[in-house]
Amino acid sequence: GAVVSQHPSWVICKSGTSVKIECRSLDFQATTMFWYRQFPKQSLMLMATSNEGSKATYEQGVEKDKFLINHASLTLSTLTVTSAHPEDSSFYICSARDETETNYGYTFGSGTRLTVV
Amino acid sequence: RKEVEQDPGPFNVPEGATVAFNCTYSNSASQSFFWYRQDCRKEPKLLMSVYSSGNEDGRFTAQLNRASQYISLLIRDSKLSDSATYLCVVNVRGAQKLVFGQGTRLTINP
């Protein structure tokens, strides 16, 4: 089945620094990838839709200048949390869809736990 | 009103019991429906898609009622390993993104 690799699994950074998270589709091409954020005991909230070769589409309330998304190839999307603050501490998860799969095929990366101190 | 609503639980049931979860969605243009399972501090994993005719996969049965905009998941003969958070997920026609419910936390007790 489709595999999505996400790195790093966890990261601790100082307030004010930037953190880059990578999401790769390993055995399929993904023109679209999705970035979610999940706070403790809450559900996944879509932050943005990453589109290969074009600008990402951000959900309402998500600052595009703070959460930079780059989807430069059909297998890689990156999310950069700029000038991170403690309130950005969360579980970030990416997802991609293998459109060749008949079961609708959304696959998730293993997530990145970000802690900003 | 949330697009996808679930009872967050927690549900605590004994091993071997049958447990049912419900979910409602507000957008009548929703076209695809799923149950995902999420273990603590892990990513969600697809449990099963939900079809109008209802579908079964081993001990799991999913039902969809489009008229009432209601989805259900039934787990029979529950196992300790079924302990997880179950997420009701919907895709709206014309949109690629998935919308997640809050999730229902289930704990199976020995």
PDB file of C-alpha atoms in Angstrom:
ATOM      1  CA  GLY A   1       0.000   0.000   0.000  1.00  0.00           C
ATOM      2  CA  ALA A   2       0.873   3.675  -0.203  1.00  0.00           C
ATOM      3  CA  VAL A   3       3.451   4.902   2.276  1.00  0.00           C
ATOM      4  CA  VAL A   4       3.974   8.447   3.495  1.00  0.00           C
ATOM      5  CA  SER A   5       7.153   9.235   5.371  1.00  0.00           C
ATOM      6  CA  GLN A   6       7.303  12.216   7.722  1.00  0.00           C
ATOM      7  CA  HIS A   7      10.384  13.604   9.453  1.00  0.00           C
ATOM      8  CA  PRO A   8      11.327  14.395  12.094  1.00  0.00           C
ATOM      9  CA  SER A   9       9.153  12.361  14.467  1.00  0.00           C
ATOM     10  CA  TRP A  10       9.708  14.823  17.239  1.00  0.00           C
ATOM     11  CA  VAL A  11      11.545  18.070  17.691  1.00  0.00           C
ATOM     12  CA  ILE A  12      12.207  20.438  20.536  1.00  0.00           C
ATOM     13  CA  CYS A  13      13.161  23.975  19.622  1.00  0.00           C
ATOM     14  CA  LYS A  14      13.668  27.292  21.293  1.00  0.00           C
ATOM     15  CA  SER A  15      11.098  30.028  21.034  1.00  0.00           C
ATOM     16  CA  GLY A  16      11.770  32.259  18.042  1.00  0.00           C
ATOM     17  CA  THR A  17      13.471  29.648  15.902  1.00  0.00           C
ATOM     18  CA  SER A  18      12.096  27.935  12.796  1.00  0.00           C
ATOM     19  CA  VAL A  19      11.410  24.259  12.286  1.00  0.00           C
ATOM     20  CA  LYS A  20      11.027  22.398   8.993  1.00  0.00           C
ATOM     21  CA  ILE A  21       8.959  19.229   8.701  1.00  0.00           C
ATOM     22  CA  GLU A  22       9.185  16.994   5.636  1.00  0.00           C
ATOM     23  CA  CYS A  23       6.491  14.810   4.146  1.00  0.00           C
ATOM     24  CA  ARG A  24       7.356  12.340   1.395  1.00  0.00           C
ATOM     25  CA  SER A  25       5.233   9.947  -0.611  1.00  0.00           C
ATOM     26  CA  LEU A  26       7.518   6.944  -0.983  1.00  0.00           C
ATOM     27  CA  ASP A  27       5.897   4.807  -3.643  1.00  0.00           C
ATOM     28  CA  PHE A  28       3.471   7.105  -5.395  1.00  0.00           C
ATOM     29  CA  GLN A  29       3.233  10.622  -6.727  1.00  0.00           C
ATOM     30  CA  ALA A  30       1.096  13.144  -4.914  1.00  0.00           C
ATOM     31  CA  THR A  31       0.068  16.381  -6.595  1.00  0.00           C
ATOM     32  CA  THR A  32      -1.752  17.290  -3.412  1.00  0.00           C
ATOM     33  CA  MET A  33      -0.729  16.821   0.189  1.00  0.00           C
ATOM     34  CA  PHE A  34      -2.446  17.993   3.334  1.00  0.00           C
ATOM     35  CA  TRP A  35      -1.073  19.368   6.593  1.00  0.00           C
ATOM     36  CA  TYR A  36      -2.980  18.889   9.833  1.00  0.00           C
ATOM     37  CA  ARG A  37      -2.432  19.953  13.406  1.00  0.00           C
ATOM     38  CA  GLN A  38      -3.744  18.136  16.440  1.00  0.00           C
ATOM     39  CA  PHE A  39      -3.780  19.508  19.966  1.00  0.00           C
ATOM     40  CA  PRO A  40      -4.156  17.120  22.951  1.00  0.00           C
ATOM     41  CA  LYS A  41      -7.570  15.476  23.173  1.00  0.00           C
ATOM     42  CA  GLN A  42      -8.748  17.277  20.058  1.00  0.00           C
ATOM     43  CA  SER A  43      -9.275  16.126  16.511  1.00  0.00           C
ATOM     44  CA  LEU A  44      -7.151  16.793  13.483  1.00  0.00           C
ATOM     45  CA  MET A  45      -7.611  20.264  12.080  1.00  0.00           C
ATOM     46  CA  LEU A  46      -6.648  20.900   8.477  1.00  0.00           C
ATOM     47  CA  MET A  47      -4.144  23.720   8.222  1.00  0.00           C
ATOM     48  CA  ALA A  48      -3.497  23.834   4.505  1.00  0.00           C
ATOM     49  CA  THR A  49      -3.583  21.963   1.240  1.00  0.00           C
ATOM     50  CA  SER A  50      -0.218  21.744  -0.457  1.00  0.00           C
ATOM     51  CA  ASN A  51      -0.276  21.820  -4.246  1.00  0.00           C
ATOM     52  CA  GLU A  52       2.693  20.695  -6.319  1.00  0.00           C
ATOM     53  CA  GLY A  53       4.112  23.570  -8.315  1.00  0.00           C
ATOM     54  CA  SER A  54       1.745  26.198  -6.983  1.00  0.00           C
ATOM     55  CA  LYS A  55       0.806  28.044  -3.825  1.00  0.00           C
ATOM     56  CA  ALA A  56      -0.707  26.231  -0.908  1.00  0.00           C
ATOM     57  CA  THR A  57      -4.325  26.805   0.065  1.00  0.00           C
ATOM     58  CA  TYR A  58      -4.643  27.769   3.712  1.00  0.00           C
ATOM     59  CA  GLU A  59      -7.645  27.208   5.931  1.00  0.00           C
ATOM     60  CA  GLN A  60      -9.289  30.162   7.604  1.00  0.00           C
ATOM     61  CA  GLY A  61      -7.335  31.375  10.598  1.00  0.00           C
ATOM     62  CA  VAL A  62      -4.033  29.795   9.595  1.00  0.00           C
ATOM     63  CA  GLU A  63      -1.260  32.327   9.028  1.00  0.00           C
ATOM     64  CA  LYS A  64       0.429  31.610   5.722  1.00  0.00           C
ATOM     65  CA  ASP A  65       3.489  33.685   6.638  1.00  0.00           C
ATOM     66  CA  LYS A  66       3.985  31.697   9.798  1.00  0.00           C
ATOM     67  CA  PHE A  67       3.400  28.246   8.356  1.00  0.00           C
ATOM     68  CA  LEU A  68       5.338  28.147   5.109  1.00  0.00           C
ATOM     69  CA  ILE A  69       4.512  25.304   2.775  1.00  0.00           C
ATOM     70  CA  ASN A  70       6.596  24.234  -0.202  1.00  0.00           C
ATOM     71  CA  HIS A  71       5.612  21.424  -2.568  1.00  0.00           C
ATOM     72  CA  ALA A  72       8.435  21.470  -5.070  1.00  0.00           C
ATOM     73  CA  SER A  73       8.123  17.923  -6.352  1.00  0.00           C
ATOM     74  CA  LEU A  74       5.494  15.231  -6.737  1.00  0.00           C
ATOM     75  CA  THR A  75       6.844  13.352  -3.744  1.00  0.00           C
ATOM     76  CA  LEU A  76       7.834  16.022  -1.239  1.00  0.00           C
ATOM     77  CA  SER A  77       6.034  18.727   0.692  1.00  0.00           C
ATOM     78  CA  THR A  78       7.575  20.706   3.539  1.00  0.00           C
ATOM     79  CA  LEU A  79       6.008  22.704   6.336  1.00  0.00           C
ATOM     80  CA  THR A  80       8.161  25.311   8.056  1.00  0.00           C
ATOM     81  CA  VAL A  81       6.963  26.757  11.341  1.00  0.00           C
ATOM     82  CA  THR A  82       8.624  30.144  11.477  1.00  0.00           C
ATOM     83  CA  SER A  83       9.381  32.068  14.654  1.00  0.00           C
ATOM     84  CA  ALA A  84       7.918  29.278  16.714  1.00  0.00           C
ATOM     85  CA  HIS A  85       6.255  30.031  20.040  1.00  0.00           C
ATOM     86  CA  PRO A  86       5.133  27.709  22.830  1.00  0.00           C
ATOM     87  CA  GLU A  87       1.531  27.872  21.585  1.00  0.00           C
ATOM     88  CA  ASP A  88       2.720  26.272  18.331  1.00  0.00           C
ATOM     89  CA  SER A  89       3.581  23.127  20.277  1.00  0.00           C
ATOM     90  CA  SER A  90       1.391  20.447  18.760  1.00  0.00           C
ATOM     91  CA  PHE A  91       1.279  17.222  16.755  1.00  0.00           C
ATOM     92  CA  TYR A  92       1.651  17.999  13.040  1.00  0.00           C
ATOM     93  CA  ILE A  93       0.583  15.323  10.561  1.00  0.00           C
ATOM     94  CA  CYS A  94       0.742  15.254   6.793  1.00  0.00           C
ATOM     95  CA  SER A  95      -1.415  13.246   4.453  1.00  0.00           C
ATOM     96  CA  ALA A  96      -1.319  12.366   0.797  1.00  0.00           C
ATOM     97  CA  ARG A  97      -3.638  10.574  -1.503  1.00  0.00           C
ATOM     98  CA  ASP A  98      -2.674   7.879  -3.959  1.00  0.00           C
ATOM     99  CA  GLU A  99      -5.242   8.495  -6.659  1.00  0.00           C
ATOM    100  CA  THR A 100      -4.552   5.117  -8.215  1.00  0.00           C
ATOM    101  CA  GLU A 101      -5.982   3.353  -5.159  1.00  0.00           C
ATOM    102  CA  THR A 102      -9.615   2.374  -5.432  1.00  0.00           C
ATOM    103  CA  ASN A 103     -10.332   2.656  -1.730  1.00  0.00           C
ATOM    104  CA  TYR A 104      -9.856   6.424  -1.905  1.00  0.00           C
ATOM    105  CA  GLY A 105      -6.387   6.019  -0.456  1.00  0.00           C
ATOM    106  CA  TYR A 106      -5.621   8.814   1.998  1.00  0.00           C
ATOM    107  CA  THR A 107      -2.444   7.873   3.850  1.00  0.00           C
ATOM    108  CA  PHE A 108      -0.978   9.715   6.797  1.00  0.00           C
ATOM    109  CA  GLY A 109       2.588  10.307   7.819  1.00  0.00           C
ATOM    110  CA  SER A 110       3.589   9.213  11.301  1.00  0.00           C
ATOM    111  CA  GLY A 111       3.394  12.768  12.569  1.00  0.00           C
ATOM    112  CA  THR A 112       5.817  15.250  14.114  1.00  0.00           C
ATOM    113  CA  ARG A 113       5.529  16.208  17.744  1.00  0.00           C
ATOM    114  CA  LEU A 114       6.772  19.774  18.096  1.00  0.00           C
ATOM    115  CA  THR A 115       7.623  21.228  21.463  1.00  0.00           C
ATOM    116  CA  VAL A 116       8.634  24.868  21.635  1.00  0.00           C
ATOM    117  CA  VAL A 117      10.370  25.885  24.851  1.00  0.00           C
TER     118      VAL A 117
ATOM    119  CA  ARG B   1     -22.166  23.665  14.571  1.00  0.00           C
ATOM    120  CA  LYS B   2     -19.267  21.342  13.812  1.00  0.00           C
ATOM    121  CA  GLU B   3     -19.217  19.741  10.372  1.00  0.00           C
ATOM    122  CA  VAL B   4     -18.728  16.297  11.878  1.00  0.00           C
ATOM    123  CA  GLU B   5     -19.896  15.548  15.404  1.00  0.00           C
ATOM    124  CA  GLN B   6     -19.115  12.592  17.610  1.00  0.00           C
ATOM    125  CA  ASP B   7     -19.610  11.765  21.236  1.00  0.00           C
ATOM    126  CA  PRO B   8     -16.057  12.083  22.624  1.00  0.00           C
ATOM    127  CA  GLY B   9     -16.690   9.447  25.278  1.00  0.00           C
ATOM    128  CA  PRO B  10     -14.769   7.949  26.923  1.00  0.00           C
ATOM    129  CA  PHE B  11     -16.393   4.569  26.500  1.00  0.00           C
ATOM    130  CA  ASN B  12     -15.156   1.902  28.887  1.00  0.00           C
ATOM    131  CA  VAL B  13     -16.433  -1.572  28.084  1.00  0.00           C
ATOM    132  CA  PRO B  14     -15.430  -5.091  29.117  1.00  0.00           C
ATOM    133  CA  GLU B  15     -13.609  -7.384  26.749  1.00  0.00           C
ATOM    134  CA  GLY B  16     -16.026  -9.308  24.559  1.00  0.00           C
ATOM    135  CA  ALA B  17     -18.736  -6.674  24.668  1.00  0.00           C
ATOM    136  CA  THR B  18     -20.374  -5.081  21.661  1.00  0.00           C
ATOM    137  CA  VAL B  19     -19.960  -1.331  21.348  1.00  0.00           C
ATOM    138  CA  ALA B  20     -21.466   1.165  18.919  1.00  0.00           C
ATOM    139  CA  PHE B  21     -20.386   4.674  17.967  1.00  0.00           C
ATOM    140  CA  ASN B  22     -22.413   7.276  16.174  1.00  0.00           C
ATOM    141  CA  CYS B  23     -21.494  10.282  14.104  1.00  0.00           C
ATOM    142  CA  THR B  24     -23.496  13.013  12.387  1.00  0.00           C
ATOM    143  CA  TYR B  25     -22.409  15.316   9.593  1.00  0.00           C
ATOM    144  CA  SER B  26     -23.909  18.635   8.612  1.00  0.00           C
ATOM    145  CA  ASN B  27     -22.951  19.055   4.949  1.00  0.00           C
ATOM    146  CA  SER B  28     -25.473  17.360   2.678  1.00  0.00           C
ATOM    147  CA  ALA B  29     -22.882  17.455  -0.123  1.00  0.00           C
ATOM    148  CA  SER B  30     -20.728  14.949   1.742  1.00  0.00           C
ATOM    149  CA  GLN B  31     -20.014  12.043  -0.523  1.00  0.00           C
ATOM    150  CA  SER B  32     -17.436   9.763   1.093  1.00  0.00           C
ATOM    151  CA  PHE B  33     -17.331   8.505   4.630  1.00  0.00           C
ATOM    152  CA  PHE B  34     -14.711   6.702   6.655  1.00  0.00           C
ATOM    153  CA  TRP B  35     -13.852   5.456  10.088  1.00  0.00           C
ATOM    154  CA  TYR B  36     -10.256   5.934  11.116  1.00  0.00           C
ATOM    155  CA  ARG B  37      -8.550   4.608  14.196  1.00  0.00           C
ATOM    156  CA  GLN B  38      -5.944   6.605  16.080  1.00  0.00           C
ATOM    157  CA  ASP B  39      -3.785   5.181  18.830  1.00  0.00           C
ATOM    158  CA  CYS B  40      -2.279   7.468  21.433  1.00  0.00           C
ATOM    159  CA  ARG B  41       0.415   9.739  19.964  1.00  0.00           C
ATOM    160  CA  LYS B  42       0.182   8.036  16.592  1.00  0.00           C
ATOM    161  CA  GLU B  43      -1.194   8.960  13.188  1.00  0.00           C
ATOM    162  CA  PRO B  44      -4.755   7.999  12.133  1.00  0.00           C
ATOM    163  CA  LYS B  45      -5.119   4.777  10.191  1.00  0.00           C
ATOM    164  CA  LEU B  46      -8.017   3.867   7.945  1.00  0.00           C
ATOM    165  CA  LEU B  47     -10.286   1.318   9.583  1.00  0.00           C
ATOM    166  CA  MET B  48     -12.934   1.136   6.905  1.00  0.00           C
ATOM    167  CA  SER B  49     -14.846   3.108   4.334  1.00  0.00           C
ATOM    168  CA  VAL B  50     -18.586   3.446   4.856  1.00  0.00           C
ATOM    169  CA  TYR B  51     -21.058   2.703   2.085  1.00  0.00           C
ATOM    170  CA  SER B  52     -24.787   3.367   1.825  1.00  0.00           C
ATOM    171  CA  SER B  53     -25.531  -0.350   1.714  1.00  0.00           C
ATOM    172  CA  GLY B  54     -23.600  -0.904   4.915  1.00  0.00           C
ATOM    173  CA  ASN B  55     -20.434  -2.898   5.052  1.00  0.00           C
ATOM    174  CA  GLU B  56     -18.743  -5.363   7.330  1.00  0.00           C
ATOM    175  CA  ASP B  57     -15.129  -6.248   7.925  1.00  0.00           C
ATOM    176  CA  GLY B  58     -14.735  -9.032  10.432  1.00  0.00           C
ATOM    177  CA  ARG B  59     -15.963  -7.772  13.801  1.00  0.00           C
ATOM    178  CA  PHE B  60     -16.573  -4.268  12.472  1.00  0.00           C
ATOM    179  CA  THR B  61     -19.776  -3.101  10.796  1.00  0.00           C
ATOM    180  CA  ALA B  62     -20.334   0.384   9.401  1.00  0.00           C
ATOM    181  CA  GLN B  63     -23.641   1.926   8.396  1.00  0.00           C
ATOM    182  CA  LEU B  64     -24.543   5.134   6.594  1.00  0.00           C
ATOM    183  CA  ASN B  65     -27.922   6.853   6.633  1.00  0.00           C
ATOM    184  CA  ARG B  66     -27.811   9.683   4.102  1.00  0.00           C
ATOM    185  CA  ALA B  67     -31.327  10.905   4.888  1.00  0.00           C
ATOM    186  CA  SER B  68     -30.432  11.450   8.534  1.00  0.00           C
ATOM    187  CA  GLN B  69     -26.785  12.314   7.784  1.00  0.00           C
ATOM    188  CA  TYR B  70     -25.703   9.735  10.281  1.00  0.00           C
ATOM    189  CA  ILE B  71     -22.881   7.190  10.334  1.00  0.00           C
ATOM    190  CA  SER B  72     -22.334   4.358  12.775  1.00  0.00           C
ATOM    191  CA  LEU B  73     -19.647   1.860  13.685  1.00  0.00           C
ATOM    192  CA  LEU B  74     -20.339  -1.382  15.520  1.00  0.00           C
ATOM    193  CA  ILE B  75     -17.596  -3.460  17.083  1.00  0.00           C
ATOM    194  CA  ARG B  76     -18.524  -6.993  18.128  1.00  0.00           C
ATOM    195  CA  ASP B  77     -16.597  -9.255  20.507  1.00  0.00           C
ATOM    196  CA  SER B  78     -14.312  -6.385  21.454  1.00  0.00           C
ATOM    197  CA  LYS B  79     -10.631  -7.081  22.104  1.00  0.00           C
ATOM    198  CA  LEU B  80      -8.159  -5.281  24.329  1.00  0.00           C
ATOM    199  CA  SER B  81      -6.372  -4.190  21.162  1.00  0.00           C
ATOM    200  CA  ASP B  82      -9.482  -2.301  20.046  1.00  0.00           C
ATOM    201  CA  SER B  83      -8.705   0.374  22.635  1.00  0.00           C
ATOM    202  CA  ALA B  84      -8.107   3.556  20.642  1.00  0.00           C
ATOM    203  CA  THR B  85      -9.789   6.748  19.485  1.00  0.00           C
ATOM    204  CA  TYR B  86     -12.178   6.257  16.586  1.00  0.00           C
ATOM    205  CA  LEU B  87     -12.482   9.149  14.162  1.00  0.00           C
ATOM    206  CA  CYS B  88     -15.478   9.730  11.922  1.00  0.00           C
ATOM    207  CA  VAL B  89     -14.236  11.301   8.689  1.00  0.00           C
ATOM    208  CA  VAL B  90     -16.120  12.862   5.805  1.00  0.00           C
ATOM    209  CA  ASN B  91     -15.182  14.088   2.348  1.00  0.00           C
ATOM    210  CA  VAL B  92     -17.364  16.678   0.645  1.00  0.00           C
ATOM    211  CA  ARG B  93     -18.122  16.400  -3.064  1.00  0.00           C
ATOM    212  CA  GLY B  94     -15.815  18.609  -5.066  1.00  0.00           C
ATOM    213  CA  ALA B  95     -13.297  19.029  -2.256  1.00  0.00           C
ATOM    214  CA  GLN B  96     -10.206  16.924  -1.771  1.00  0.00           C
ATOM    215  CA  LYS B  97      -9.822  17.489   1.938  1.00  0.00           C
ATOM    216  CA  LEU B  98     -11.089  15.270   4.705  1.00  0.00           C
ATOM    217  CA  VAL B  99     -13.056  16.633   7.648  1.00  0.00           C
ATOM    218  CA  PHE B 100     -12.513  14.872  10.959  1.00  0.00           C
ATOM    219  CA  GLY B 101     -14.813  14.494  13.886  1.00  0.00           C
ATOM    220  CA  GLN B 102     -13.483  14.990  17.390  1.00  0.00           C
ATOM    221  CA  GLY B 103     -13.076  11.273  17.868  1.00  0.00           C
ATOM    222  CA  THR B 104     -14.549   8.814  20.351  1.00  0.00           C
ATOM    223  CA  ARG B 105     -12.195   7.339  22.881  1.00  0.00           C
ATOM    224  CA  LEU B 106     -12.710   3.637  23.583  1.00  0.00           C
ATOM    225  CA  THR B 107     -11.059   1.594  26.302  1.00  0.00           C
ATOM    226  CA  ILE B 108     -11.592  -2.150  26.458  1.00  0.00           C
ATOM    227  CA  ASN B 109     -11.095  -3.518  29.960  1.00  0.00           C
ATOM    228  CA  PRO B 110      -9.947  -7.073  30.741  1.00  0.00           C
TER     229      PRO B 110
END
